[in-house]
Amino acid sequence: SRSPRLKRPPRARRALRPPPGWPPPSVGRGDERPCGGVLVGRMAVTPEYVNMLAAPTETFLCPMSANIYNIDFTAFKIRALDETQEFTLFEVRKDPSEEPPPNDDMDDSVRTIRYHFGPSFLEWPTIGTMLEFANGEYPLHNFRMIERHYYRNILIKSYDFSMPFVIPNTVNTWEVIYTMPEMDPAVKEGIISCPWETRSDSFYFVNEQLVMHNKADYNYSDA
């Protein structure tokens, strides 16, 4: 008779370690979610939360140290597009000798940028942006950007884009096409005549956790 075959014990699966510093620090009074992330008051800062905001935030909703994936924006370009042509409206590239991504020792002003586009910008039906970024040794799962634009306390446009996966230690290009919304003529006139009162919040999530929050101010006047 045959000897019984011995079954090999199942291999133990190696547990994946979270990135150093996870969960990210909290904001405000130090409230933390049990599974990581940040709270504002007692409400979690989730994509659903920021998509409900009716006005620009008064403060940044996460500390700079929440960027535990070392996401670093290295270049940015804005183009105006139509059926036959395109024009570069803004372009910047980070000097390679500059410091790595911001940390909590830096002033919050490093997270705010100002754009002076002029009134003709509002006439373009389509705007394209190219964002180049590098990331660190950990992959990005469900990397998501939510960008909300306001004139004073009026939401004029909101965009939501995502990348399912980003390979670790890579430089990536994120191309986005924006269809400009039709605006009420009175709001459009206010945007042009009141420089710097049009603002935006850009929120960046990895697996539903807020890791970056940037702001921008806009001037659409001739001056």
Tab-separated table of C-alpha atoms in Angstrom:
chain	number	residue	atom	x	y	z
A	1	SER	CA	0.000	0.000	0.000
A	2	ARG	CA	1.082	3.557	-0.638
A	3	SER	CA	2.397	5.702	2.150
A	4	PRO	CA	0.143	8.668	2.902
A	5	ARG	CA	1.340	11.928	1.305
A	6	LEU	CA	2.345	14.641	3.713
A	7	LYS	CA	0.758	18.003	3.049
A	8	ARG	CA	2.973	21.054	3.243
A	9	PRO	CA	1.820	23.615	5.760
A	10	PRO	CA	0.453	26.763	4.079
A	11	ARG	CA	2.920	29.589	3.633
A	12	ALA	CA	2.510	32.448	5.990
A	13	ARG	CA	1.729	35.677	4.141
A	14	ARG	CA	4.075	38.522	4.838
A	15	ALA	CA	2.195	41.448	6.316
A	16	LEU	CA	2.585	44.732	4.478
A	17	ARG	CA	3.894	47.491	6.691
A	18	PRO	CA	2.263	50.897	6.527
A	19	PRO	CA	4.450	53.838	5.518
A	20	PRO	CA	6.455	55.479	8.327
A	21	GLY	CA	4.399	58.066	10.156
A	22	TRP	CA	1.063	56.364	9.493
A	23	PRO	CA	-1.542	57.286	10.585
A	24	PRO	CA	-0.909	60.926	9.664
A	25	PRO	CA	-1.051	63.591	12.375
A	26	SER	CA	-4.366	65.153	13.195
A	27	VAL	CA	-5.287	68.806	13.049
A	28	GLY	CA	-7.179	71.169	15.258
A	29	ARG	CA	-7.492	69.782	18.797
A	30	GLY	CA	-5.619	66.573	18.090
A	31	ASP	CA	-8.630	64.369	17.333
A	32	GLU	CA	-7.740	61.220	15.401
A	33	ARG	CA	-9.770	58.592	13.630
A	34	PRO	CA	-9.170	55.038	14.888
A	35	CYS	CA	-8.086	53.955	11.382
A	36	GLY	CA	-5.957	57.012	10.699
A	37	GLY	CA	-6.761	60.293	9.023
A	38	VAL	CA	-7.784	63.652	10.368
A	39	LEU	CA	-10.848	65.278	11.860
A	40	VAL	CA	-12.150	68.818	11.714
A	41	GLY	CA	-14.070	69.273	14.935
A	42	ARG	CA	-15.676	65.837	15.060
A	43	MET	CA	-16.150	65.315	11.296
A	44	ALA	CA	-13.688	63.260	9.290
A	45	VAL	CA	-12.008	64.967	6.331
A	46	THR	CA	-13.135	62.625	3.584
A	47	PRO	CA	-13.776	63.191	-0.129
A	48	GLU	CA	-17.487	63.369	0.697
A	49	TYR	CA	-16.845	66.048	3.309
A	50	VAL	CA	-14.805	68.351	1.042
A	51	ASN	CA	-17.324	67.915	-1.775
A	52	MET	CA	-19.948	69.423	0.528
A	53	LEU	CA	-17.963	72.567	1.380
A	54	ALA	CA	-19.884	75.699	0.403
A	55	ALA	CA	-16.970	78.138	0.712
A	56	PRO	CA	-13.162	78.149	0.798
A	57	THR	CA	-11.751	76.745	4.004
A	58	GLU	CA	-10.384	79.239	6.507
A	59	THR	CA	-7.429	77.003	7.361
A	60	PHE	CA	-5.611	74.028	5.875
A	61	LEU	CA	-7.362	70.773	6.711
A	62	CYS	CA	-4.216	68.698	7.200
A	63	PRO	CA	-0.655	69.410	8.331
A	64	MET	CA	2.144	69.284	5.780
A	65	SER	CA	3.479	66.184	7.538
A	66	ALA	CA	0.353	64.303	6.383
A	67	ASN	CA	2.203	63.889	3.062
A	68	ILE	CA	3.793	60.649	4.259
A	69	TYR	CA	4.110	59.404	0.666
A	70	ASN	CA	6.572	62.207	-0.178
A	71	ILE	CA	4.491	63.447	-3.093
A	72	ASP	CA	6.436	66.290	-4.680
A	73	PHE	CA	4.995	68.516	-7.422
A	74	THR	CA	7.852	69.247	-9.824
A	75	ALA	CA	6.173	70.995	-12.802
A	76	PHE	CA	2.847	72.545	-13.727
A	77	LYS	CA	1.439	73.938	-16.976
A	78	ILE	CA	-1.919	75.537	-17.822
A	79	ARG	CA	-3.104	75.704	-21.454
A	80	ALA	CA	-6.110	77.285	-23.155
A	81	LEU	CA	-7.618	74.977	-25.779
A	82	ASP	CA	-10.075	75.171	-28.641
A	83	GLU	CA	-10.695	73.055	-31.744
A	84	THR	CA	-7.764	74.434	-33.735
A	85	GLN	CA	-5.146	75.804	-31.343
A	86	GLU	CA	-3.782	76.000	-27.852
A	87	PHE	CA	-1.924	78.640	-25.845
A	88	THR	CA	0.280	78.191	-22.797
A	89	LEU	CA	-1.046	80.523	-20.099
A	90	PHE	CA	1.208	79.511	-17.225
A	91	GLU	CA	4.186	77.210	-16.810
A	92	VAL	CA	6.561	76.561	-13.933
A	93	ARG	CA	9.144	73.891	-13.160
A	94	LYS	CA	10.729	73.309	-9.786
A	95	ASP	CA	14.462	73.875	-9.512
A	96	PRO	CA	16.078	70.466	-8.805
A	97	SER	CA	18.193	72.099	-6.101
A	98	GLU	CA	15.121	73.179	-4.135
A	99	GLU	CA	14.136	71.569	-0.868
A	100	PRO	CA	12.026	68.375	-0.804
A	101	PRO	CA	8.270	68.561	-0.122
A	102	PRO	CA	7.214	71.026	2.618
A	103	ASN	CA	7.142	70.018	6.276
A	104	ASP	CA	5.458	71.404	9.377
A	105	ASP	CA	8.394	73.715	10.137
A	106	MET	CA	7.583	75.779	7.037
A	107	ASP	CA	5.099	78.630	6.840
A	108	ASP	CA	1.696	77.747	5.408
A	109	SER	CA	2.264	80.293	2.631
A	110	VAL	CA	4.266	77.640	0.734
A	111	ARG	CA	0.947	75.882	0.132
A	112	THR	CA	-0.705	78.894	-1.545
A	113	ILE	CA	-0.104	80.200	-5.074
A	114	ARG	CA	-1.448	83.301	-6.859
A	115	TYR	CA	-2.412	83.465	-10.532
A	116	HIS	CA	-3.044	86.636	-12.549
A	117	PHE	CA	-4.756	85.517	-15.750
A	118	GLY	CA	-6.741	88.544	-16.950
A	119	PRO	CA	-10.373	88.616	-18.188
A	120	SER	CA	-9.678	86.782	-21.482
A	121	PHE	CA	-9.061	83.574	-19.509
A	122	LEU	CA	-12.791	83.381	-18.739
A	123	GLU	CA	-13.661	83.273	-22.462
A	124	TRP	CA	-11.894	79.965	-23.141
A	125	PRO	CA	-14.305	77.010	-23.217
A	126	THR	CA	-11.656	74.431	-22.313
A	127	ILE	CA	-8.558	74.546	-20.130
A	128	GLY	CA	-5.893	71.843	-19.945
A	129	THR	CA	-3.427	71.318	-17.123
A	130	MET	CA	-0.331	69.144	-16.849
A	131	LEU	CA	0.911	68.280	-13.370
A	132	GLU	CA	4.218	66.464	-12.998
A	133	PHE	CA	4.917	64.856	-9.639
A	134	ALA	CA	7.305	62.420	-8.002
A	135	ASN	CA	6.509	60.062	-5.145
A	136	GLY	CA	8.500	58.100	-2.589
A	137	GLU	CA	9.018	54.436	-1.804
A	138	TYR	CA	5.366	53.594	-1.204
A	139	PRO	CA	2.727	53.119	-3.930
A	140	LEU	CA	-0.275	55.417	-4.174
A	141	HIS	CA	-3.596	53.608	-4.264
A	142	ASN	CA	-6.616	55.617	-5.405
A	143	PHE	CA	-4.743	58.906	-5.676
A	144	ARG	CA	-7.549	61.442	-5.948
A	145	MET	CA	-7.641	65.206	-6.475
A	146	ILE	CA	-10.717	67.279	-5.650
A	147	GLU	CA	-10.528	70.930	-6.688
A	148	ARG	CA	-13.227	73.438	-5.755
A	149	HIS	CA	-13.338	77.034	-7.040
A	150	TYR	CA	-15.268	79.844	-5.373
A	151	TYR	CA	-16.029	83.483	-5.983
A	152	ARG	CA	-16.423	84.779	-2.459
A	153	ASN	CA	-18.821	82.194	-0.999
A	154	ILE	CA	-20.287	81.062	-4.332
A	155	LEU	CA	-19.158	77.712	-5.701
A	156	ILE	CA	-18.469	78.310	-9.396
A	157	LYS	CA	-16.928	74.951	-10.353
A	158	SER	CA	-15.799	71.686	-8.785
A	159	TYR	CA	-13.641	68.930	-10.283
A	160	ASP	CA	-12.870	65.406	-9.115
A	161	PHE	CA	-10.113	63.306	-10.742
A	162	SER	CA	-8.388	60.105	-9.696
A	163	MET	CA	-5.509	57.781	-10.604
A	164	PRO	CA	-6.084	54.158	-9.524
A	165	PHE	CA	-2.416	53.358	-8.869
A	166	VAL	CA	0.978	55.081	-8.903
A	167	ILE	CA	4.180	53.008	-8.859
A	168	PRO	CA	6.661	53.858	-6.056
A	169	ASN	CA	9.719	56.028	-6.767
A	170	THR	CA	8.471	57.328	-10.100
A	171	VAL	CA	7.968	60.651	-11.860
A	172	ASN	CA	4.471	60.898	-13.292
A	173	THR	CA	2.460	63.253	-15.482
A	174	TRP	CA	-1.196	63.946	-14.726
A	175	GLU	CA	-3.056	65.544	-17.662
A	176	VAL	CA	-6.484	67.006	-16.930
A	177	ILE	CA	-8.977	68.732	-19.258
A	178	TYR	CA	-11.439	71.170	-17.671
A	179	THR	CA	-14.649	72.197	-19.382
A	180	MET	CA	-15.334	75.711	-18.179
A	181	PRO	CA	-18.847	76.215	-16.805
A	182	GLU	CA	-21.254	78.860	-18.029
A	183	MET	CA	-21.436	81.609	-15.445
A	184	ASP	CA	-24.088	84.080	-14.477
A	185	PRO	CA	-23.070	87.425	-16.079
A	186	ALA	CA	-23.247	89.194	-12.715
A	187	VAL	CA	-20.921	86.624	-11.113
A	188	LYS	CA	-18.536	86.863	-14.068
A	189	GLU	CA	-18.448	90.657	-13.771
A	190	GLY	CA	-17.747	90.349	-10.047
A	191	ILE	CA	-14.894	87.911	-10.676
A	192	ILE	CA	-13.278	90.396	-13.081
A	193	SER	CA	-13.850	93.519	-10.997
A	194	CYS	CA	-12.811	92.000	-7.621
A	195	PRO	CA	-9.251	90.686	-7.982
A	196	TRP	CA	-8.073	87.945	-5.614
A	197	GLU	CA	-11.602	87.221	-4.364
A	198	THR	CA	-11.769	84.073	-6.476
A	199	ARG	CA	-10.126	81.181	-4.633
A	200	SER	CA	-9.712	77.458	-4.850
A	201	ASP	CA	-8.975	74.542	-2.540
A	202	SER	CA	-7.182	71.481	-3.909
A	203	PHE	CA	-7.427	68.337	-1.801
A	204	TYR	CA	-5.319	65.237	-2.454
A	205	PHE	CA	-6.327	61.852	-1.065
A	206	VAL	CA	-4.634	58.447	-1.034
A	207	ASN	CA	-7.037	55.602	-0.262
A	208	GLU	CA	-9.579	58.109	1.064
A	209	GLN	CA	-7.058	59.694	3.458
A	210	LEU	CA	-6.275	63.388	3.055
A	211	VAL	CA	-2.518	63.791	2.515
A	212	MET	CA	-2.228	67.278	0.952
A	213	HIS	CA	-4.247	70.498	0.843
A	214	ASN	CA	-3.214	73.459	-1.328
A	215	LYS	CA	-4.860	76.805	-1.995
A	216	ALA	CA	-4.835	79.326	-4.862
A	217	ASP	CA	-5.992	82.933	-5.337
A	218	TYR	CA	-6.950	84.332	-8.767
A	219	ASN	CA	-6.970	87.742	-10.403
A	220	TYR	CA	-8.991	88.056	-13.622
A	221	SER	CA	-8.729	91.827	-13.943
A	222	ASP	CA	-6.588	93.766	-16.449
A	223	ALA	CA	-4.564	95.321	-13.636
